[in-house]
């Protein structure tokens, strides 16, 4: 396998791993939020004793608030989409390269390798630029005083 093809395959695996991580994170936070917010009122109304009626619902509410804030601040669902899209775009470049179609059609082997490396590195850079948009800015985190 040549260097450009190997680099491209490594990038596919890199983005696949990142997408899978963010998918799991997003789904787990969502599940925890749903279970916590649905359970807390039931425990308040049906629970007997201080622990079941007050302490546990308070803990569940705090956990739900944390997971909701985490989803809003970190945005794992958006990152999941961004990384999965990058993975698919690189896979398309590899397919075009392997079958010598599209922009790779009439080029020699050396030019195809250069073009694959160039296209994949540009996709990596574009994905990084998309990721930068999700980084919280201090201006977005300020709390306005009344």
PDB file of C-alpha atoms in Angstrom:
ATOM      1  CA  UNK A   1       0.000   0.000   0.000  1.00  0.00           C
ATOM      2  CA  UNK A   2       1.367   3.411  -0.881  1.00  0.00           C
ATOM      3  CA  UNK A   3       1.823   6.254   1.575  1.00  0.00           C
ATOM      4  CA  UNK A   4      -1.141   8.355   0.369  1.00  0.00           C
ATOM      5  CA  UNK A   5      -3.527   5.396   0.541  1.00  0.00           C
ATOM      6  CA  UNK A   6      -2.207   4.416   3.974  1.00  0.00           C
ATOM      7  CA  UNK A   7      -2.558   7.992   5.261  1.00  0.00           C
ATOM      8  CA  UNK A   8      -6.127   8.117   3.948  1.00  0.00           C
ATOM      9  CA  UNK A   9      -7.041   4.837   5.615  1.00  0.00           C
ATOM     10  CA  UNK A  10      -5.553   6.049   8.906  1.00  0.00           C
ATOM     11  CA  UNK A  11      -7.678   9.199   8.692  1.00  0.00           C
ATOM     12  CA  UNK A  12     -10.820   7.138   8.061  1.00  0.00           C
ATOM     13  CA  UNK A  13     -10.099   5.111  11.196  1.00  0.00           C
ATOM     14  CA  UNK A  14      -9.296   8.268  13.163  1.00  0.00           C
ATOM     15  CA  UNK A  15     -12.610   9.932  12.290  1.00  0.00           C
ATOM     16  CA  UNK A  16     -14.528   6.685  12.729  1.00  0.00           C
ATOM     17  CA  UNK A  17     -13.164   6.341  16.269  1.00  0.00           C
ATOM     18  CA  UNK A  18     -13.989   9.964  17.112  1.00  0.00           C
ATOM     19  CA  UNK A  19     -17.501   9.684  15.644  1.00  0.00           C
ATOM     20  CA  UNK A  20     -18.224   6.496  17.575  1.00  0.00           C
ATOM     21  CA  UNK A  21     -17.005   8.073  20.822  1.00  0.00           C
ATOM     22  CA  UNK A  22     -19.223  11.136  20.366  1.00  0.00           C
ATOM     23  CA  UNK A  23     -22.202   8.990  19.379  1.00  0.00           C
ATOM     24  CA  UNK A  24     -21.882   6.937  22.575  1.00  0.00           C
ATOM     25  CA  UNK A  25     -21.414  10.068  24.672  1.00  0.00           C
ATOM     26  CA  UNK A  26     -24.434  11.756  23.137  1.00  0.00           C
ATOM     27  CA  UNK A  27     -26.707   8.747  23.512  1.00  0.00           C
ATOM     28  CA  UNK A  28     -25.638   8.034  27.106  1.00  0.00           C
ATOM     29  CA  UNK A  29     -26.139  11.637  28.202  1.00  0.00           C
ATOM     30  CA  UNK A  30     -29.546  11.678  26.533  1.00  0.00           C
ATOM     31  CA  UNK A  31     -30.576   8.400  28.197  1.00  0.00           C
ATOM     32  CA  UNK A  32     -29.389   9.542  31.624  1.00  0.00           C
ATOM     33  CA  UNK A  33     -31.230  12.850  31.229  1.00  0.00           C
ATOM     34  CA  UNK A  34     -34.453  11.125  30.201  1.00  0.00           C
ATOM     35  CA  UNK A  35     -34.361   8.538  32.983  1.00  0.00           C
ATOM     36  CA  UNK A  36     -33.477  11.131  35.617  1.00  0.00           C
ATOM     37  CA  UNK A  37     -36.127  13.656  34.598  1.00  0.00           C
ATOM     38  CA  UNK A  38     -38.830  11.011  34.364  1.00  0.00           C
ATOM     39  CA  UNK A  39     -37.888   9.305  37.644  1.00  0.00           C
ATOM     40  CA  UNK A  40     -37.489  12.335  39.910  1.00  0.00           C
ATOM     41  CA  UNK A  41     -41.173  13.426  39.950  1.00  0.00           C
ATOM     42  CA  UNK A  42     -42.303   9.842  40.511  1.00  0.00           C
ATOM     43  CA  UNK A  43     -40.023   9.499  43.495  1.00  0.00           C
ATOM     44  CA  UNK A  44     -41.182  12.839  44.924  1.00  0.00           C
ATOM     45  CA  UNK A  45     -44.839  11.838  44.696  1.00  0.00           C
ATOM     46  CA  UNK A  46     -44.611   8.110  45.417  1.00  0.00           C
ATOM     47  CA  UNK A  47     -41.452   7.744  47.492  1.00  0.00           C
ATOM     48  CA  UNK A  48     -41.641   7.209  51.206  1.00  0.00           C
ATOM     49  CA  UNK A  49     -39.047   8.526  53.577  1.00  0.00           C
ATOM     50  CA  UNK A  50     -36.519  11.291  53.275  1.00  0.00           C
ATOM     51  CA  UNK A  51     -34.120   9.413  51.016  1.00  0.00           C
ATOM     52  CA  UNK A  52     -36.627   8.256  48.352  1.00  0.00           C
ATOM     53  CA  UNK A  53     -38.830  11.353  48.418  1.00  0.00           C
ATOM     54  CA  UNK A  54     -36.191  14.074  48.733  1.00  0.00           C
ATOM     55  CA  UNK A  55     -32.554  13.036  48.473  1.00  0.00           C
ATOM     56  CA  UNK A  56     -32.735  10.690  45.476  1.00  0.00           C
ATOM     57  CA  UNK A  57     -34.968  13.010  43.369  1.00  0.00           C
ATOM     58  CA  UNK A  58     -32.586  15.898  44.124  1.00  0.00           C
ATOM     59  CA  UNK A  59     -29.602  13.828  43.023  1.00  0.00           C
ATOM     60  CA  UNK A  60     -31.412  12.724  39.854  1.00  0.00           C
ATOM     61  CA  UNK A  61     -32.337  16.335  39.059  1.00  0.00           C
ATOM     62  CA  UNK A  62     -28.735  17.436  39.491  1.00  0.00           C
ATOM     63  CA  UNK A  63     -27.506  14.604  37.266  1.00  0.00           C
ATOM     64  CA  UNK A  64     -30.079  15.534  34.603  1.00  0.00           C
ATOM     65  CA  UNK A  65     -29.020  19.187  34.765  1.00  0.00           C
ATOM     66  CA  UNK A  66     -25.354  18.213  34.433  1.00  0.00           C
ATOM     67  CA  UNK A  67     -25.994  15.940  31.430  1.00  0.00           C
ATOM     68  CA  UNK A  68     -28.154  18.582  29.747  1.00  0.00           C
ATOM     69  CA  UNK A  69     -25.469  21.231  30.244  1.00  0.00           C
ATOM     70  CA  UNK A  70     -22.842  18.795  28.967  1.00  0.00           C
ATOM     71  CA  UNK A  71     -24.842  18.115  25.802  1.00  0.00           C
ATOM     72  CA  UNK A  72     -25.360  21.834  25.207  1.00  0.00           C
ATOM     73  CA  UNK A  73     -21.780  22.866  25.894  1.00  0.00           C
ATOM     74  CA  UNK A  74     -19.798  19.989  24.407  1.00  0.00           C
ATOM     75  CA  UNK A  75     -22.265  19.221  21.561  1.00  0.00           C
ATOM     76  CA  UNK A  76     -21.270  15.574  21.032  1.00  0.00           C
ATOM     77  CA  UNK A  77     -24.136  15.070  18.577  1.00  0.00           C
ATOM     78  CA  UNK A  78     -22.762  17.797  16.298  1.00  0.00           C
ATOM     79  CA  UNK A  79     -19.256  16.395  16.618  1.00  0.00           C
ATOM     80  CA  UNK A  80     -20.590  12.935  15.800  1.00  0.00           C
ATOM     81  CA  UNK A  81     -22.109  14.305  12.599  1.00  0.00           C
ATOM     82  CA  UNK A  82     -18.966  16.253  11.695  1.00  0.00           C
ATOM     83  CA  UNK A  83     -16.627  13.298  12.181  1.00  0.00           C
ATOM     84  CA  UNK A  84     -18.888  10.789  10.445  1.00  0.00           C
ATOM     85  CA  UNK A  85     -19.205  13.155   7.471  1.00  0.00           C
ATOM     86  CA  UNK A  86     -15.411  13.506   7.264  1.00  0.00           C
ATOM     87  CA  UNK A  87     -15.041   9.729   7.425  1.00  0.00           C
ATOM     88  CA  UNK A  88     -17.496   9.258   4.552  1.00  0.00           C
ATOM     89  CA  UNK A  89     -15.884  11.948   2.404  1.00  0.00           C
ATOM     90  CA  UNK A  90     -12.453  10.370   2.817  1.00  0.00           C
ATOM     91  CA  UNK A  91     -13.919   6.952   2.002  1.00  0.00           C
ATOM     92  CA  UNK A  92     -15.279   8.417  -1.234  1.00  0.00           C
ATOM     93  CA  UNK A  93     -11.844   9.806  -2.097  1.00  0.00           C
ATOM     94  CA  UNK A  94     -10.304   6.370  -1.467  1.00  0.00           C
ATOM     95  CA  UNK A  95     -12.935   4.707  -3.663  1.00  0.00           C
ATOM     96  CA  UNK A  96     -12.324   7.171  -6.483  1.00  0.00           C
ATOM     97  CA  UNK A  97      -8.586   6.611  -6.107  1.00  0.00           C
ATOM     98  CA  UNK A  98      -8.893   2.798  -6.023  1.00  0.00           C
ATOM     99  CA  UNK A  99     -11.120   2.645  -9.104  1.00  0.00           C
ATOM    100  CA  UNK A 100      -9.348   5.448 -10.947  1.00  0.00           C
ATOM    101  CA  UNK A 101     -12.538   7.459 -11.521  1.00  0.00           C
ATOM    102  CA  UNK A 102     -13.659  11.081 -11.251  1.00  0.00           C
ATOM    103  CA  UNK A 103     -10.696  13.432 -10.846  1.00  0.00           C
ATOM    104  CA  UNK A 104      -8.249  10.494 -10.661  1.00  0.00           C
ATOM    105  CA  UNK A 105      -9.234   9.114 -14.076  1.00  0.00           C
ATOM    106  CA  UNK A 106      -6.588  10.433 -16.433  1.00  0.00           C
ATOM    107  CA  UNK A 107      -3.672  10.880 -14.055  1.00  0.00           C
ATOM    108  CA  UNK A 108      -0.602   8.754 -13.682  1.00  0.00           C
ATOM    109  CA  UNK A 109       0.069   6.791 -10.506  1.00  0.00           C
ATOM    110  CA  UNK A 110       2.296   9.480  -8.975  1.00  0.00           C
ATOM    111  CA  UNK A 111      -0.205  12.292  -9.658  1.00  0.00           C
ATOM    112  CA  UNK A 112      -3.056  10.137  -8.251  1.00  0.00           C
ATOM    113  CA  UNK A 113      -1.093   9.651  -5.024  1.00  0.00           C
ATOM    114  CA  UNK A 114      -0.411  13.382  -4.761  1.00  0.00           C
ATOM    115  CA  UNK A 115      -4.057  14.225  -5.435  1.00  0.00           C
ATOM    116  CA  UNK A 116      -5.331  11.721  -2.870  1.00  0.00           C
ATOM    117  CA  UNK A 117      -2.972  13.080  -0.202  1.00  0.00           C
ATOM    118  CA  UNK A 118      -3.945  16.651  -1.083  1.00  0.00           C
ATOM    119  CA  UNK A 119      -7.705  15.945  -1.051  1.00  0.00           C
ATOM    120  CA  UNK A 120      -7.621  13.994   2.194  1.00  0.00           C
ATOM    121  CA  UNK A 121      -5.433  16.530   3.985  1.00  0.00           C
ATOM    122  CA  UNK A 122      -7.826  19.286   2.860  1.00  0.00           C
ATOM    123  CA  UNK A 123     -10.784  17.302   4.236  1.00  0.00           C
ATOM    124  CA  UNK A 124      -8.928  16.897   7.537  1.00  0.00           C
ATOM    125  CA  UNK A 125      -8.275  20.639   7.670  1.00  0.00           C
ATOM    126  CA  UNK A 126     -11.900  21.455   6.778  1.00  0.00           C
ATOM    127  CA  UNK A 127     -13.107  19.120   9.516  1.00  0.00           C
ATOM    128  CA  UNK A 128     -10.802  20.793  12.021  1.00  0.00           C
ATOM    129  CA  UNK A 129     -12.216  24.166  11.010  1.00  0.00           C
ATOM    130  CA  UNK A 130     -15.749  22.850  11.585  1.00  0.00           C
ATOM    131  CA  UNK A 131     -14.684  21.520  14.979  1.00  0.00           C
ATOM    132  CA  UNK A 132     -13.326  24.953  15.932  1.00  0.00           C
ATOM    133  CA  UNK A 133     -16.829  26.383  15.544  1.00  0.00           C
ATOM    134  CA  UNK A 134     -17.980  24.112  18.394  1.00  0.00           C
ATOM    135  CA  UNK A 135     -15.334  25.284  20.853  1.00  0.00           C
ATOM    136  CA  UNK A 136     -17.103  27.455  23.432  1.00  0.00           C
ATOM    137  CA  UNK A 137     -16.100  31.098  23.353  1.00  0.00           C
ATOM    138  CA  UNK A 138     -15.831  33.082  26.592  1.00  0.00           C
ATOM    139  CA  UNK A 139     -18.381  35.562  25.223  1.00  0.00           C
ATOM    140  CA  UNK A 140     -20.925  32.732  24.951  1.00  0.00           C
ATOM    141  CA  UNK A 141     -20.334  31.655  28.554  1.00  0.00           C
ATOM    142  CA  UNK A 142     -20.785  35.030  30.240  1.00  0.00           C
ATOM    143  CA  UNK A 143     -23.754  35.431  32.497  1.00  0.00           C
ATOM    144  CA  UNK A 144     -25.505  38.741  32.092  1.00  0.00           C
ATOM    145  CA  UNK A 145     -26.336  40.581  35.263  1.00  0.00           C
ATOM    146  CA  UNK A 146     -29.897  41.923  35.577  1.00  0.00           C
TER     147      UNK A 146
END
